[in-house]
Amino acid sequence: MSEAVFKRRLRKLSRLLEEKGYDAYVVNTPSSLYYFTGFRGLGSLLICPGESPLLIVPVLDSNKALDEAKGVEVATVPVGEKTIKRVVELLKERKCRRIGFERLSLSQSIFLRRRLRKRFIKEFDDIVWKLRKKKDEGEISLMKEAARLAIIGLQAAVGEARPGMTELELAAEIEYAMRSAGSERHAFDIIVVSGKRTSYPHACPSDKQLSVGEPVTVDLGAYYGGYCSDFTRTFWLEECPEEQEKAYRAVLSAYDSAFKKAREGVPANEIDRAAREKLGKLSRYFVHSLGHGVGIDVHEPPRISPTSKEVLDEGNIITIEPGIYVRGKYGIRVEDTVLILKDKAERLAEFTRELLVI
Ligand SMILES: [Mn+2]
């Protein structure tokens, strides 16, 4: 992404900060540092409206920061010294009075209260998310590539799964396929579960063997240009029990009704509700939110849950992932990463949602 993109983001952040009445803000999560500067690493970005933004990194990362960061000046902190200490010195030098921090650990916040007495300090990240939630063209094209790589992972899963193979072996095949196609790392650890283990929405692949007539759930994400994707499919080996086939169709129609509803202006809790209502009695097995935002982080705002207060906006990229999990029996989930547009939602990449018995 060009320097102009980062400068625009930094300008917008600066403006939001001024509107809130702050004279300094410290961005310090790696994903936001990447969003605002293009630098992938640890550090703090100091924004004071009217002054040029300063990226402060440990000397360990200085070569990388000087090469990658755009639109900011770079300062380094010597070995053995804490970045936060340098940040405090700069805040004092610049005589900042009202200071916002994106995220603080308890120890950092104790340190700051001691060192920045008589100054107003607060932790908040709503201004960051206001910007990061709405993806621009460059981000959308990176995420489409991340989605394409995830589909390569799903194709490998369906293509390689055999009775007798372990969940771990299948996860390794998926990893190999995605990495060789260009995925820089996983968006998160690949989930491969089979049989009764599909009733765990999140679990590590194990040495359990895949068996005929059992469901297999694969949940994976690729990572490209610093952006994630997130897709899930459940499929069966050779045969699918009737009860599970019915349940699959119910999950699919829950997915469809949420997908059809998703567009700009729709409250996030409404599309969650649409999916839950479609599941009817099975909805008591739907034990998580319908979805979440995806971007530089794999789980980020907006939350798509029954209690979410968010309203979908053009440029949001979210997952739609209804699932049901029946203890001791089976679990089913269908998940796509989708882009919210003015009058519809659009999947970032396509992989069949038909009942797959391979
Ligand atoms: Mn997800």
GROMACS .gro file of C-alpha atoms and ligand atoms in nm:
model
  359
    1MET     CA    1   0.000   0.000   0.000
    2SER     CA    2   0.125   0.347  -0.085
    3GLU     CA    3   0.242   0.612   0.155
    4ALA     CA    4  -0.066   0.820   0.064
    5VAL     CA    5  -0.293   0.548   0.208
    6PHE     CA    6  -0.116   0.553   0.545
    7LYS     CA    7  -0.103   0.932   0.554
    8ARG     CA    8  -0.478   0.943   0.493
    9ARG     CA    9  -0.543   0.696   0.775
   10LEU     CA   10  -0.318   0.890   1.011
   11ARG     CA   11  -0.491   1.217   0.920
   12LYS     CA   12  -0.832   1.066   0.989
   13LEU     CA   13  -0.714   0.933   1.325
   14SER     CA   14  -0.573   1.270   1.413
   15ARG     CA   15  -0.903   1.438   1.330
   16LEU     CA   16  -1.105   1.193   1.540
   17LEU     CA   17  -0.865   1.253   1.825
   18GLU     CA   18  -0.910   1.627   1.807
   19GLU     CA   19  -1.289   1.587   1.798
   20LYS     CA   20  -1.261   1.388   2.122
   21GLY     CA   21  -1.056   1.665   2.276
   22TYR     CA   22  -0.726   1.478   2.317
   23ASP     CA   23  -0.382   1.616   2.242
   24ALA     CA   24  -0.205   1.280   2.221
   25TYR     CA   25  -0.282   0.919   2.139
   26VAL     CA   26  -0.064   0.611   2.159
   27VAL     CA   27  -0.135   0.324   1.919
   28ASN     CA   28   0.033   0.010   2.051
   29THR     CA   29  -0.123  -0.310   1.918
   30PRO     CA   30   0.079  -0.472   1.636
   31SER     CA   31  -0.229  -0.491   1.414
   32SER     CA   32  -0.305  -0.120   1.447
   33LEU     CA   33   0.062  -0.030   1.400
   34TYR     CA   34   0.043  -0.221   1.074
   35TYR     CA   35  -0.280  -0.048   0.975
   36PHE     CA   36  -0.147   0.301   1.034
   37THR     CA   37   0.216   0.262   0.921
   38GLY     CA   38   0.267  -0.061   0.727
   39PHE     CA   39   0.521  -0.176   0.988
   40ARG     CA   40   0.475  -0.529   1.116
   41GLY     CA   41   0.625  -0.554   1.460
   42LEU     CA   42   0.613  -0.429   1.817
   43GLY     CA   43   0.624  -0.067   1.922
   44SER     CA   44   0.421   0.244   1.991
   45LEU     CA   45   0.294   0.508   1.754
   46LEU     CA   46   0.260   0.853   1.906
   47ILE     CA   47   0.005   1.081   1.744
   48CYS     CA   48  -0.021   1.446   1.847
   49PRO     CA   49  -0.252   1.647   1.621
   50GLY     CA   50  -0.048   1.915   1.444
   51GLU     CA   51   0.282   1.729   1.482
   52SER     CA   52   0.425   1.454   1.265
   53PRO     CA   53   0.346   1.103   1.388
   54LEU     CA   54   0.633   0.918   1.552
   55LEU     CA   55   0.682   0.540   1.552
   56ILE     CA   56   0.888   0.422   1.850
   57VAL     CA   57   1.036   0.073   1.820
   58PRO     CA   58   1.293  -0.135   2.006
   59VAL     CA   59   1.629  -0.113   1.829
   60LEU     CA   60   1.586  -0.482   1.742
   61ASP     CA   61   1.316  -0.384   1.494
   62SER     CA   62   1.468  -0.059   1.369
   63ASN     CA   63   1.588  -0.189   1.029
   64LYS     CA   64   1.248  -0.336   0.962
   65ALA     CA   65   1.063  -0.026   1.079
   66LEU     CA   66   1.282   0.205   0.867
   67ASP     CA   67   1.212  -0.011   0.560
   68GLU     CA   68   0.842  -0.077   0.618
   69ALA     CA   69   0.690   0.221   0.796
   70LYS     CA   70   0.538   0.487   0.574
   71GLY     CA   71   0.418   0.835   0.658
   72VAL     CA   72   0.586   0.844   1.000
   73GLU     CA   73   0.922   0.921   1.156
   74VAL     CA   74   1.096   0.636   1.335
   75ALA     CA   75   1.265   0.655   1.676
   76THR     CA   76   1.439   0.363   1.845
   77VAL     CA   77   1.465   0.252   2.206
   78PRO     CA   78   1.799   0.099   2.315
   79VAL     CA   79   1.835  -0.262   2.427
   80GLY     CA   80   1.709  -0.315   2.781
   81GLU     CA   81   1.487  -0.009   2.786
   82LYS     CA   82   1.108  -0.014   2.777
   83THR     CA   83   0.923   0.159   2.492
   84ILE     CA   84   0.663   0.291   2.735
   85LYS     CA   85   0.934   0.482   2.923
   86ARG     CA   86   1.038   0.661   2.603
   87VAL     CA   87   0.672   0.733   2.527
   88VAL     CA   88   0.632   0.899   2.868
   89GLU     CA   89   0.939   1.118   2.809
   90LEU     CA   90   0.801   1.229   2.474
   91LEU     CA   91   0.457   1.304   2.617
   92LYS     CA   92   0.622   1.523   2.881
   93GLU     CA   93   0.849   1.697   2.629
   94ARG     CA   94   0.549   1.775   2.414
   95LYS     CA   95   0.351   1.893   2.716
   96CYS     CA   96   0.053   1.671   2.638
   97ARG     CA   97  -0.232   1.700   2.892
   98ARG     CA   98  -0.508   1.470   2.768
   99ILE     CA   99  -0.365   1.143   2.648
  100GLY     CA  100  -0.536   0.837   2.506
  101PHE     CA  101  -0.386   0.489   2.488
  102GLU     CA  102  -0.515   0.224   2.254
  103ARG     CA  103  -0.447  -0.065   2.492
  104LEU     CA  104  -0.270  -0.095   2.826
  105SER     CA  105  -0.168  -0.384   3.046
  106LEU     CA  106  -0.226  -0.347   3.418
  107SER     CA  107   0.144  -0.291   3.485
  108GLN     CA  108   0.168  -0.029   3.212
  109SER     CA  109  -0.131   0.151   3.348
  110ILE     CA  110   0.014   0.154   3.702
  111PHE     CA  111   0.343   0.285   3.560
  112LEU     CA  112   0.165   0.559   3.364
  113ARG     CA  113  -0.049   0.675   3.656
  114ARG     CA  114   0.268   0.720   3.857
  115ARG     CA  115   0.470   0.890   3.581
  116LEU     CA  116   0.198   1.106   3.429
  117ARG     CA  117   0.040   1.250   3.743
  118LYS     CA  118  -0.183   1.556   3.693
  119ARG     CA  119  -0.240   1.455   3.335
  120PHE     CA  120  -0.560   1.297   3.210
  121ILE     CA  121  -0.501   0.949   3.069
  122LYS     CA  122  -0.755   0.707   2.932
  123GLU     CA  123  -0.758   0.377   2.745
  124PHE     CA  124  -0.988   0.364   2.442
  125ASP     CA  125  -0.983   0.220   2.092
  126ASP     CA  126  -1.317   0.322   1.940
  127ILE     CA  127  -1.148   0.575   1.709
  128VAL     CA  128  -0.917   0.304   1.576
  129TRP     CA  129  -1.202   0.064   1.510
  130LYS     CA  130  -1.413   0.332   1.349
  131LEU     CA  131  -1.146   0.337   1.076
  132ARG     CA  132  -1.037  -0.027   1.073
  133LYS     CA  133  -1.393  -0.164   1.046
  134LYS     CA  134  -1.446  -0.003   0.707
  135LYS     CA  135  -1.214  -0.169   0.460
  136ASP     CA  136  -1.081   0.028   0.164
  137GLU     CA  137  -1.016  -0.105  -0.186
  138GLY     CA  138  -0.659  -0.210  -0.114
  139GLU     CA  139  -0.764  -0.403   0.194
  140ILE     CA  140  -1.051  -0.571   0.012
  141SER     CA  141  -0.822  -0.698  -0.261
  142LEU     CA  142  -0.572  -0.838  -0.005
  143MET     CA  143  -0.856  -1.009   0.177
  144LYS     CA  144  -0.991  -1.157  -0.145
  145GLU     CA  145  -0.650  -1.313  -0.196
  146ALA     CA  146  -0.649  -1.441   0.164
  147ALA     CA  147  -0.994  -1.587   0.095
  148ARG     CA  148  -0.875  -1.752  -0.227
  149LEU     CA  149  -0.592  -1.916  -0.032
  150ALA     CA  150  -0.837  -2.042   0.230
  151ILE     CA  151  -1.044  -2.205  -0.044
  152ILE     CA  152  -0.727  -2.386  -0.157
  153GLY     CA  153  -0.710  -2.517   0.201
  154LEU     CA  154  -1.072  -2.637   0.188
  155GLN     CA  155  -1.011  -2.803  -0.149
  156ALA     CA  156  -0.712  -2.984   0.001
  157ALA     CA  157  -0.925  -3.093   0.298
  158VAL     CA  158  -1.197  -3.241   0.081
  159GLY     CA  159  -0.949  -3.380  -0.169
  160GLU     CA  160  -0.716  -3.550   0.080
  161ALA     CA  161  -0.950  -3.672   0.357
  162ARG     CA  162  -0.958  -4.054   0.376
  163PRO     CA  163  -1.084  -4.300   0.636
  164GLY     CA  164  -0.793  -4.396   0.861
  165MET     CA  165  -0.610  -4.067   0.824
  166THR     CA  166  -0.574  -3.871   1.148
  167GLU     CA  167  -0.710  -3.523   1.205
  168LEU     CA  168  -0.351  -3.405   1.244
  169GLU     CA  169  -0.247  -3.557   0.913
  170LEU     CA  170  -0.533  -3.380   0.738
  171ALA     CA  171  -0.439  -3.051   0.908
  172ALA     CA  172  -0.082  -3.097   0.779
  173GLU     CA  173  -0.208  -3.148   0.421
  174ILE     CA  174  -0.416  -2.832   0.449
  175GLU     CA  175  -0.124  -2.635   0.586
  176TYR     CA  176   0.103  -2.756   0.309
  177ALA     CA  177  -0.150  -2.662   0.040
  178MET     CA  178  -0.214  -2.312   0.176
  179ARG     CA  179   0.151  -2.231   0.246
  180SER     CA  180   0.272  -2.345  -0.092
  181ALA     CA  181   0.001  -2.137  -0.257
  182GLY     CA  182   0.124  -1.823  -0.076
  183SER     CA  183  -0.041  -1.802   0.267
  184GLU     CA  184   0.214  -1.624   0.489
  185ARG     CA  185   0.096  -1.797   0.805
  186HIS     CA  186  -0.230  -1.917   0.953
  187ALA     CA  187  -0.490  -1.662   1.043
  188PHE     CA  188  -0.537  -1.897   1.343
  189ASP     CA  189  -0.454  -2.261   1.419
  190ILE     CA  190  -0.630  -2.486   1.171
  191ILE     CA  191  -0.919  -2.678   1.327
  192VAL     CA  192  -0.977  -3.033   1.203
  193VAL     CA  193  -1.219  -3.235   1.415
  194SER     CA  194  -1.413  -3.548   1.329
  195GLY     CA  195  -1.684  -3.772   1.471
  196LYS     CA  196  -1.802  -3.668   1.818
  197ARG     CA  197  -1.518  -3.416   1.835
  198THR     CA  198  -1.710  -3.200   1.585
  199SER     CA  199  -1.928  -3.106   1.884
  200TYR     CA  200  -1.637  -2.888   2.004
  201PRO     CA  201  -1.667  -2.558   1.813
  202HIS     CA  202  -1.296  -2.493   1.882
  203ALA     CA  203  -1.045  -2.773   1.925
  204CYS     CA  204  -0.698  -2.876   1.816
  205PRO     CA  205  -0.667  -3.154   1.562
  206SER     CA  206  -0.584  -3.483   1.739
  207ASP     CA  207  -0.453  -3.827   1.646
  208LYS     CA  208  -0.812  -3.949   1.610
  209GLN     CA  209  -0.865  -4.121   1.278
  210LEU     CA  210  -1.129  -4.009   1.030
  211SER     CA  211  -1.398  -4.277   0.988
  212VAL     CA  212  -1.667  -4.368   0.739
  213GLY     CA  213  -2.006  -4.214   0.820
  214GLU     CA  214  -1.859  -3.949   1.048
  215PRO     CA  215  -1.862  -3.574   1.002
  216VAL     CA  216  -1.536  -3.382   0.960
  217THR     CA  217  -1.525  -3.010   1.036
  218VAL     CA  218  -1.244  -2.799   0.897
  219ASP     CA  219  -1.213  -2.436   1.007
  220LEU     CA  220  -0.923  -2.243   0.858
  221GLY     CA  221  -0.796  -1.907   0.752
  222ALA     CA  222  -0.515  -1.793   0.531
  223TYR     CA  223  -0.310  -1.477   0.581
  224TYR     CA  224  -0.202  -1.257   0.297
  225GLY     CA  225  -0.047  -0.910   0.294
  226GLY     CA  226  -0.120  -0.890   0.665
  227TYR     CA  227  -0.489  -0.975   0.628
  228CYS     CA  228  -0.689  -1.280   0.739
  229SER     CA  229  -0.970  -1.492   0.602
  230ASP     CA  230  -1.190  -1.739   0.786
  231PHE     CA  231  -1.390  -2.029   0.637
  232THR     CA  232  -1.545  -2.350   0.773
  233ARG     CA  233  -1.706  -2.654   0.617
  234THR     CA  234  -1.839  -2.980   0.762
  235PHE     CA  235  -1.841  -3.280   0.530
  236TRP     CA  236  -1.890  -3.656   0.562
  237LEU     CA  237  -1.686  -3.957   0.459
  238GLU     CA  238  -1.878  -4.191   0.230
  239GLU     CA  239  -2.215  -4.163   0.407
  240CYS     CA  240  -2.411  -3.913   0.612
  241PRO     CA  241  -2.664  -4.030   0.875
  242GLU     CA  242  -3.014  -3.898   0.806
  243GLU     CA  243  -3.038  -3.699   1.130
  244GLN     CA  244  -2.714  -3.521   1.048
  245GLU     CA  245  -2.821  -3.453   0.693
  246LYS     CA  246  -3.136  -3.284   0.826
  247ALA     CA  247  -2.930  -3.084   1.072
  248TYR     CA  248  -2.693  -2.980   0.792
  249ARG     CA  249  -2.983  -2.850   0.586
  250ALA     CA  250  -3.108  -2.652   0.885
  251VAL     CA  251  -2.766  -2.492   0.938
  252LEU     CA  252  -2.747  -2.411   0.569
  253SER     CA  253  -3.085  -2.241   0.567
  254ALA     CA  254  -2.983  -2.043   0.877
  255TYR     CA  255  -2.674  -1.934   0.685
  256ASP     CA  256  -2.883  -1.840   0.380
  257SER     CA  257  -3.130  -1.630   0.573
  258ALA     CA  258  -2.853  -1.439   0.750
  259PHE     CA  259  -2.661  -1.392   0.425
  260LYS     CA  260  -2.967  -1.262   0.240
  261LYS     CA  261  -3.036  -1.011   0.515
  262ALA     CA  262  -2.681  -0.880   0.543
  263ARG     CA  263  -2.625  -0.535   0.388
  264GLU     CA  264  -2.550  -0.179   0.489
  265GLY     CA  265  -2.784  -0.036   0.752
  266VAL     CA  266  -2.896  -0.369   0.902
  267PRO     CA  267  -2.835  -0.410   1.277
  268ALA     CA  268  -2.587  -0.692   1.340
  269ASN     CA  269  -2.818  -0.851   1.598
  270GLU     CA  270  -3.091  -0.884   1.334
  271ILE     CA  271  -2.888  -1.110   1.109
  272ASP     CA  272  -2.789  -1.315   1.413
  273ARG     CA  273  -3.157  -1.344   1.500
  274ALA     CA  274  -3.252  -1.440   1.144
  275ALA     CA  275  -3.014  -1.737   1.165
  276ARG     CA  276  -3.130  -1.841   1.513
  277GLU     CA  277  -3.497  -1.827   1.415
  278LYS     CA  278  -3.437  -2.042   1.110
  279LEU     CA  279  -3.275  -2.310   1.328
  280GLY     CA  280  -3.592  -2.340   1.537
  281LYS     CA  281  -3.553  -2.608   1.804
  282LEU     CA  282  -3.196  -2.672   1.698
  283SER     CA  283  -3.103  -2.316   1.796
  284ARG     CA  284  -3.032  -2.433   2.154
  285TYR     CA  285  -2.727  -2.606   2.006
  286PHE     CA  286  -2.608  -2.285   1.839
  287VAL     CA  287  -2.370  -2.188   2.118
  288HIS     CA  288  -2.177  -1.897   1.967
  289SER     CA  289  -2.232  -1.572   1.784
  290LEU     CA  290  -2.327  -1.573   1.419
  291GLY     CA  291  -2.004  -1.402   1.321
  292HIS     CA  292  -1.736  -1.141   1.370
  293GLY     CA  293  -1.540  -0.884   1.178
  294VAL     CA  294  -1.222  -1.000   1.003
  295GLY     CA  295  -0.926  -0.793   0.889
  296ILE     CA  296  -0.570  -0.766   1.014
  297ASP     CA  297  -0.705  -0.955   1.316
  298VAL     CA  298  -0.909  -1.266   1.259
  299HIS     CA  299  -1.158  -1.165   1.528
  300GLU     CA  300  -1.230  -0.794   1.533
  301PRO     CA  301  -1.528  -0.558   1.542
  302PRO     CA  302  -1.808  -0.556   1.442
  303ARG     CA  303  -1.941  -0.840   1.657
  304ILE     CA  304  -2.237  -1.018   1.504
  305SER     CA  305  -2.419  -1.150   1.810
  306PRO     CA  306  -2.763  -1.135   1.973
  307THR     CA  307  -2.651  -0.845   2.193
  308SER     CA  308  -2.441  -0.654   1.938
  309LYS     CA  309  -2.528  -0.285   1.910
  310GLU     CA  310  -2.343  -0.251   1.579
  311VAL     CA  311  -2.509  -0.161   1.252
  312LEU     CA  312  -2.358  -0.310   0.937
  313ASP     CA  313  -2.180  -0.062   0.717
  314GLU     CA  314  -2.051  -0.073   0.361
  315GLY     CA  315  -1.692  -0.199   0.369
  316ASN     CA  316  -1.733  -0.418   0.678
  317ILE     CA  317  -1.591  -0.765   0.627
  318ILE     CA  318  -1.752  -1.021   0.854
  319THR     CA  319  -1.805  -1.393   0.888
  320ILE     CA  320  -2.140  -1.563   0.873
  321GLU     CA  321  -2.099  -1.891   1.058
  322PRO     CA  322  -2.403  -2.060   1.208
  323GLY     CA  323  -2.331  -2.394   1.374
  324ILE     CA  324  -2.485  -2.655   1.599
  325TYR     CA  325  -2.304  -2.879   1.844
  326VAL     CA  326  -2.477  -3.181   1.994
  327ARG     CA  327  -2.283  -3.327   2.285
  328GLY     CA  328  -2.161  -3.681   2.231
  329LYS     CA  329  -2.297  -3.689   1.878
  330TYR     CA  330  -2.192  -3.439   1.615
  331GLY     CA  331  -2.136  -3.077   1.522
  332ILE     CA  332  -2.189  -2.882   1.200
  333ARG     CA  333  -2.072  -2.537   1.093
  334VAL     CA  334  -2.077  -2.346   0.766
  335GLU     CA  335  -1.873  -2.029   0.751
  336ASP     CA  336  -1.782  -1.777   0.483
  337THR     CA  337  -1.606  -1.442   0.500
  338VAL     CA  338  -1.826  -1.179   0.336
  339LEU     CA  339  -1.806  -0.814   0.236
  340ILE     CA  340  -2.097  -0.585   0.326
  341LEU     CA  341  -2.214  -0.365   0.041
  342LYS     CA  342  -2.492  -0.107   0.012
  343ASP     CA  343  -2.761  -0.350  -0.099
  344LYS     CA  344  -2.620  -0.698  -0.036
  345ALA     CA  345  -2.339  -0.907   0.104
  346GLU     CA  346  -2.076  -1.061  -0.123
  347ARG     CA  347  -1.864  -1.366  -0.042
  348LEU     CA  348  -1.491  -1.297  -0.072
  349ALA     CA  349  -1.447  -1.639  -0.235
  350GLU     CA  350  -1.669  -1.933  -0.321
  351PHE     CA  351  -1.662  -2.291  -0.200
  352THR     CA  352  -1.963  -2.519  -0.227
  353ARG     CA  353  -2.212  -2.521   0.056
  354GLU     CA  354  -2.397  -2.828  -0.077
  355LEU     CA  355  -2.398  -3.134   0.150
  356LEU     CA  356  -2.059  -3.291   0.080
  357VAL     CA  357  -2.027  -3.667   0.116
  358ILE     CA  358  -1.689  -3.765  -0.024
  359MN      MN  359  -1.480  -1.740   1.241
   0.00000   0.00000   0.00000
